[in-house]
PDB file of C-alpha atoms in Angstrom:
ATOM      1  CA  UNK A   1     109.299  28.599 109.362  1.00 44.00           C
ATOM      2  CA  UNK A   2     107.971  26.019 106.879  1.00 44.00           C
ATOM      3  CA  UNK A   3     106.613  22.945 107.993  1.00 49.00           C
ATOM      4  CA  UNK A   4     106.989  19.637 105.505  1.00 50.00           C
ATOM      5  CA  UNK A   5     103.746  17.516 107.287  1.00 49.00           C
ATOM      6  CA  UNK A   6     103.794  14.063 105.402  1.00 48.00           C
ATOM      7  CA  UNK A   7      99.670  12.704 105.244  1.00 46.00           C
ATOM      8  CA  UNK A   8      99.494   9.965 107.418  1.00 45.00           C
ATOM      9  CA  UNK A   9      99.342   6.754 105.434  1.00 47.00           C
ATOM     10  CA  UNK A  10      96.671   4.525 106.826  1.00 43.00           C
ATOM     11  CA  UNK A  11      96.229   1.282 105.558  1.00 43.00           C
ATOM     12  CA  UNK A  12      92.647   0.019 107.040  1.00 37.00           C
ATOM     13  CA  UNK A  13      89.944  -0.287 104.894  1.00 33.00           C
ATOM     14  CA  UNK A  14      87.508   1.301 106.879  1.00 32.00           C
ATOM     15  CA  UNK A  15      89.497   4.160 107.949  1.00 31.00           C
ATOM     16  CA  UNK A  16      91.189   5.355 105.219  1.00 33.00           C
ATOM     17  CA  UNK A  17      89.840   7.805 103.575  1.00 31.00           C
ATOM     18  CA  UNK A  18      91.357   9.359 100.449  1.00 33.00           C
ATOM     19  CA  UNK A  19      93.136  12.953 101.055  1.00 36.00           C
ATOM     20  CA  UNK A  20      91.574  16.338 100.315  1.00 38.00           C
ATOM     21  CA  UNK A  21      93.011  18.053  97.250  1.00 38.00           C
ATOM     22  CA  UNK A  22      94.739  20.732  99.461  1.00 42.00           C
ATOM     23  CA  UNK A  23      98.122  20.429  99.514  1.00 43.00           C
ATOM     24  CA  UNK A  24     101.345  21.636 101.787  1.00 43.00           C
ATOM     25  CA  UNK A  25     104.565  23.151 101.133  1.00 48.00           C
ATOM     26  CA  UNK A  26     106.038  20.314 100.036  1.00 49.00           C
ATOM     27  CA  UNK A  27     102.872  19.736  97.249  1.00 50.00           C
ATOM     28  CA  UNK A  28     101.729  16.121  99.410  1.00 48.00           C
ATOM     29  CA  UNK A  29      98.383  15.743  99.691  1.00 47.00           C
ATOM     30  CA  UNK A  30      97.203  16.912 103.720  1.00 46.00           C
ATOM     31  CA  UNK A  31      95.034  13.569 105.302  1.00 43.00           C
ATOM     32  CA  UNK A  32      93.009  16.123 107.965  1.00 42.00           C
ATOM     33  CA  UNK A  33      90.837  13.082 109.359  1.00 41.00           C
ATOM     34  CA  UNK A  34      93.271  12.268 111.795  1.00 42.00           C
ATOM     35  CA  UNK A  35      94.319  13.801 115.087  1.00 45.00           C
ATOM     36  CA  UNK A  36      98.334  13.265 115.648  1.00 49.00           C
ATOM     37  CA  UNK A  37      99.198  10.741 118.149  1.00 60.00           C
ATOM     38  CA  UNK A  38     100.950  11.432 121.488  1.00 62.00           C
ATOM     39  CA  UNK A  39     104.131   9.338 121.854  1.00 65.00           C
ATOM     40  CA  UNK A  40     104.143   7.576 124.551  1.00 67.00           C
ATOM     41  CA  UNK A  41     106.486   9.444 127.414  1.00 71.00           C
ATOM     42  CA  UNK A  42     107.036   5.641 129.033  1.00 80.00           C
ATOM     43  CA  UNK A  43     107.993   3.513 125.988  1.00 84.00           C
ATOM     44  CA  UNK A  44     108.384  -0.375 126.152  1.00 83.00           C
ATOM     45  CA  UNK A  45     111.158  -1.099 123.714  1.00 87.00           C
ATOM     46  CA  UNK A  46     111.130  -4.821 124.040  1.00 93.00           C
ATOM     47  CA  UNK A  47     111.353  -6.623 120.778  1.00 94.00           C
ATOM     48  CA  UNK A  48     108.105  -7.448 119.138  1.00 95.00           C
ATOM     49  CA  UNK A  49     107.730 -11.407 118.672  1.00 95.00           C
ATOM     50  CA  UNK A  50     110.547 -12.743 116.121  1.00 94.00           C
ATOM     51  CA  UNK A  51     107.939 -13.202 113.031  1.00 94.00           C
ATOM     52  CA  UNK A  52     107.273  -9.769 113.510  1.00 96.00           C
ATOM     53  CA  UNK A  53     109.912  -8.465 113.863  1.00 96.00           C
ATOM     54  CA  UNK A  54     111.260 -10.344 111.376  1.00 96.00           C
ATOM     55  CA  UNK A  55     108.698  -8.756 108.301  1.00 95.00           C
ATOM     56  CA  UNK A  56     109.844  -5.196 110.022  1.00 97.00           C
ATOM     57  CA  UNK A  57     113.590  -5.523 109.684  1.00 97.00           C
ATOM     58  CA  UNK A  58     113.040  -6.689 106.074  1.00 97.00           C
ATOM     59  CA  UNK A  59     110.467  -3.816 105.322  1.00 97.00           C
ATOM     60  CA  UNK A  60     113.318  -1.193 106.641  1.00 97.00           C
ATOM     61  CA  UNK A  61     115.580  -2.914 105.143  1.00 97.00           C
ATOM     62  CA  UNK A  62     114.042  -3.034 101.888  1.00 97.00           C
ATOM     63  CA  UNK A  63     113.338   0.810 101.696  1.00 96.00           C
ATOM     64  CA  UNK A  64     116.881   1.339 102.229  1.00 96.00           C
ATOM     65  CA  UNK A  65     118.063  -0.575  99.685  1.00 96.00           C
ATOM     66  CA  UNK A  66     115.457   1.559  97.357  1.00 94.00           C
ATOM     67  CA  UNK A  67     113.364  -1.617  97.239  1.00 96.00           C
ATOM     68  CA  UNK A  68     110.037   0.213  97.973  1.00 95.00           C
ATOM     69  CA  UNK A  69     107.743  -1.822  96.018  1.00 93.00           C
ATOM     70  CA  UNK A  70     108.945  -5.059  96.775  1.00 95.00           C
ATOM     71  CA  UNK A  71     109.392  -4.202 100.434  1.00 95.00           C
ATOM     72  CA  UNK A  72     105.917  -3.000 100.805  1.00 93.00           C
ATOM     73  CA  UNK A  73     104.012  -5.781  99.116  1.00 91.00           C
ATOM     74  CA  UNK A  74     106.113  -8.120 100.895  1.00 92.00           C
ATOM     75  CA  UNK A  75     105.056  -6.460 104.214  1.00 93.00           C
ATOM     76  CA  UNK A  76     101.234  -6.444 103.442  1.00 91.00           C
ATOM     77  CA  UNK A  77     100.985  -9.668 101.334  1.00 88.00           C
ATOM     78  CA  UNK A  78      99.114 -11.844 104.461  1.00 83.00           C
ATOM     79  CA  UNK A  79      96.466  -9.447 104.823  1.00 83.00           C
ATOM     80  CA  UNK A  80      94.509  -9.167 101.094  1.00 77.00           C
ATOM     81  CA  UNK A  81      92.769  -6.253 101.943  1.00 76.00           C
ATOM     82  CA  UNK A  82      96.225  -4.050 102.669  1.00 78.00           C
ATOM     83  CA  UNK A  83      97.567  -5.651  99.132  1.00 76.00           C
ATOM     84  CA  UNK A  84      94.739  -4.778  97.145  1.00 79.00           C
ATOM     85  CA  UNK A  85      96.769  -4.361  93.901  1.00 79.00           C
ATOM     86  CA  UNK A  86      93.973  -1.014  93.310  1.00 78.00           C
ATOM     87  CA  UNK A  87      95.621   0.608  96.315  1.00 78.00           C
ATOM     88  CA  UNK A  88      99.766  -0.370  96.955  1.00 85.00           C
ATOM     89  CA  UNK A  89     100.608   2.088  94.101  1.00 88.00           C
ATOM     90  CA  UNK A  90      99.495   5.204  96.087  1.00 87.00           C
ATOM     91  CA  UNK A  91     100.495   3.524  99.220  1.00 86.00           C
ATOM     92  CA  UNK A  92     104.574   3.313  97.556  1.00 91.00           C
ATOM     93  CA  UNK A  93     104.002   6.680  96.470  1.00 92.00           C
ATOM     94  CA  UNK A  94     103.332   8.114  99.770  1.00 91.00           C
ATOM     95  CA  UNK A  95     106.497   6.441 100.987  1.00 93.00           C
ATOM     96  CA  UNK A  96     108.401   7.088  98.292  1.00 94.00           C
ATOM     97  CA  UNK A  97     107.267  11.139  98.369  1.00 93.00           C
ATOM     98  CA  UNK A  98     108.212  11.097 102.027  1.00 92.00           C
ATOM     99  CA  UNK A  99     111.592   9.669 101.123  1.00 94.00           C
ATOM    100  CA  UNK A 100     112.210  12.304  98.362  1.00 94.00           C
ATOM    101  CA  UNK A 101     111.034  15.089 100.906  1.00 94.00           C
ATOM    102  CA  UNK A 102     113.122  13.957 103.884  1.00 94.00           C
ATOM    103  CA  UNK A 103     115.550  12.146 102.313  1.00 95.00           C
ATOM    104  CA  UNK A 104     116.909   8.120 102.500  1.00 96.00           C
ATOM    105  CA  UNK A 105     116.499   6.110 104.828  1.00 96.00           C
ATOM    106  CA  UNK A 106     119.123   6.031 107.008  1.00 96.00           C
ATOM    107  CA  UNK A 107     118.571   3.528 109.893  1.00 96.00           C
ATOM    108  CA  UNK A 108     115.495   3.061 111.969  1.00 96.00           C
ATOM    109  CA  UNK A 109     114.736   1.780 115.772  1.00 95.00           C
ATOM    110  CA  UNK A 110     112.076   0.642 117.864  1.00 96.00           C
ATOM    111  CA  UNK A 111     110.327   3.321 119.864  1.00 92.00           C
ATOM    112  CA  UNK A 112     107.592   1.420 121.409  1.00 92.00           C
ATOM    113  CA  UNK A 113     105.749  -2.190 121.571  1.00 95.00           C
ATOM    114  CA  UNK A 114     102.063  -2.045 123.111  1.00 93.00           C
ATOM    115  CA  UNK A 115     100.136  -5.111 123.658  1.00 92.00           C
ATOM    116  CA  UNK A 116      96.734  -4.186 123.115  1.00 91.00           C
ATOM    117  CA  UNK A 117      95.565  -7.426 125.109  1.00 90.00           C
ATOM    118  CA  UNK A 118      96.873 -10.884 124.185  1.00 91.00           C
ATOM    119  CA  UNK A 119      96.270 -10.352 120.164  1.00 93.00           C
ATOM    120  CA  UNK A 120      96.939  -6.847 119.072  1.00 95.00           C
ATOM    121  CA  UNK A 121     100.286  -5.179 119.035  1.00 95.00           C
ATOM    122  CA  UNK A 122     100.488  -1.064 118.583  1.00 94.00           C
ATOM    123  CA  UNK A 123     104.159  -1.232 117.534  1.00 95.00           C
ATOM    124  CA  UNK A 124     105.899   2.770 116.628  1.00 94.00           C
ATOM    125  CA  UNK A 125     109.488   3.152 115.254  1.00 95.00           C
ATOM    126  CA  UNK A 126     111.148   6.152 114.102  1.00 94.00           C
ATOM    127  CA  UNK A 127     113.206   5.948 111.020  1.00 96.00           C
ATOM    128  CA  UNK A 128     116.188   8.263 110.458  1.00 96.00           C
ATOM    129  CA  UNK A 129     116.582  10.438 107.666  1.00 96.00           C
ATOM    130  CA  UNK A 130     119.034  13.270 106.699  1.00 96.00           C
ATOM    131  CA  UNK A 131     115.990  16.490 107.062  1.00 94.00           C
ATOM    132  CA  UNK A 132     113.535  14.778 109.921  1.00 92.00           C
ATOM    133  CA  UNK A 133     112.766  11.779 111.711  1.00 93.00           C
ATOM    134  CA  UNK A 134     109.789   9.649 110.836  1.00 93.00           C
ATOM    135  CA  UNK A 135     107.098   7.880 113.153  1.00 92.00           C
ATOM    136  CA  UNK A 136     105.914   4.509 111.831  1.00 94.00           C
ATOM    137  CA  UNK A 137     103.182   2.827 113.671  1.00 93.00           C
ATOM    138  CA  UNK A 138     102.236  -0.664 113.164  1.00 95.00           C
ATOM    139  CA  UNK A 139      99.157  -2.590 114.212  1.00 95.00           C
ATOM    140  CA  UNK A 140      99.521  -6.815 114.471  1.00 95.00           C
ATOM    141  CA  UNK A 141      96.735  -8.567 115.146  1.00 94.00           C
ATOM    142  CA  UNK A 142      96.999 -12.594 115.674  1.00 92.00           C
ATOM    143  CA  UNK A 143      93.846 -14.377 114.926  1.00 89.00           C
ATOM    144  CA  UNK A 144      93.600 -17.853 116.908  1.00 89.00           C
ATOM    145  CA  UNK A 145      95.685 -20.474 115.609  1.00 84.00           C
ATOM    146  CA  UNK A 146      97.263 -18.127 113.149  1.00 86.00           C
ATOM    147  CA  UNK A 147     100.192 -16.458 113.012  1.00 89.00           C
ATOM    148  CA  UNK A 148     100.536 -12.257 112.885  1.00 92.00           C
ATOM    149  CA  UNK A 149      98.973 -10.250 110.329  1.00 92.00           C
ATOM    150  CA  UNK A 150      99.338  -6.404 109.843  1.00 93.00           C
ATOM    151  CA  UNK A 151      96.283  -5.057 110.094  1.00 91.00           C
ATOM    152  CA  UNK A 152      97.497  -1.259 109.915  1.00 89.00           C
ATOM    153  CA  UNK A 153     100.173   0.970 109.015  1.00 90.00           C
ATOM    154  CA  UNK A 154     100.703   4.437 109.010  1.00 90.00           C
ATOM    155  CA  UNK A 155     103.791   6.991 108.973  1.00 89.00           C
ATOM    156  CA  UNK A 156     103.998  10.676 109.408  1.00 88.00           C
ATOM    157  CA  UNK A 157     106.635  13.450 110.903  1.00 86.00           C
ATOM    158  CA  UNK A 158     104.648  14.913 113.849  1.00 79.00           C
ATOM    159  CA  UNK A 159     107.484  13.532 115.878  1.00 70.00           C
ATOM    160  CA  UNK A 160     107.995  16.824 117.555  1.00 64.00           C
ATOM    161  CA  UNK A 161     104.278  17.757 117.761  1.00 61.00           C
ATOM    162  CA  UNK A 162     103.890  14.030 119.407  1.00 58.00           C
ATOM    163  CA  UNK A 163     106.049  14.851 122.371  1.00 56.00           C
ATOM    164  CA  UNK A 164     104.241  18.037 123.191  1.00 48.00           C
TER     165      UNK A 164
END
């Protein structure tokens, strides 16, 4: 059986790290820094605070409508080192590569919503698409007296290897 592994798109400075030049089956660059995730088998689906969840709905949204590009930059733009003009191109890409692999976008939901103390939120939806599901995970931090700011993002469809 073939497996289709999308790289997992990380979008910290420190930690990403550019992918290897082996490829998959489906020709998309493997990321092999990272160990898959775990799902969490108790998930807290309560909504994430409204300006968050806000930017997320629109993001979704946006990549439904085909608006990758504008969703994206629209989703990173209050954190300057996520919308370093150098690195959104390959960032799209990714998404739109997963997208052409899985297929569109057809609806997403919540999955989880961590608070990671009072400032950090580990946030994970899975989108729906007509192939395979897709794991998103988000990371919010909110600085004091500011609002939230993505300070990560990364997708991938280890969904099945995550529940293991």
């Amino acid at each position: 059986m073939k497996k289709a592994l999308l790289p997992i798109l990380i979008l910290t400075s420190p930690l990403w790290s550019a992918p290897n030049n082996k490829t998959s089956e489906t020709n998309l660059p493997k990321v092999t820094t990272l160990i898959p995730q775990l799902l969490p088998r108790n998930p807290i689906t309560k909504p994430p605070p409204g300006a968050v969840q806000k930017q997320l709905e629109a993001f979704f949204s946006g990549v439904q409508a085909g608006k990758v590009d504008e969703s994206f930059k629209a989703l990173v733009a209050n954190n300057p080192a996520l919308s370093d003009p150098a690195a959104v191109p390959e960032f799209v890409g990714n998404i739109r590569k997963g997208l052409e692999v899985f297929g569109p976008l057809q609806g997403q939901e919540l999955y989880d919503n961590r608070n990671v103390g009072s400032r950090v939120l580990y946030i994970t939806y899975i989108s729906f698409h007509p192939k395979k599901p897709l794991r998103w995970q988000f990371v919010y931090y909110s600085p004091v007296g500011t609002d939230w700011k993505l300070l990560n993002l990364r997708f991938d469809d280890t969904i099945e290897q995550s529940l293991i």
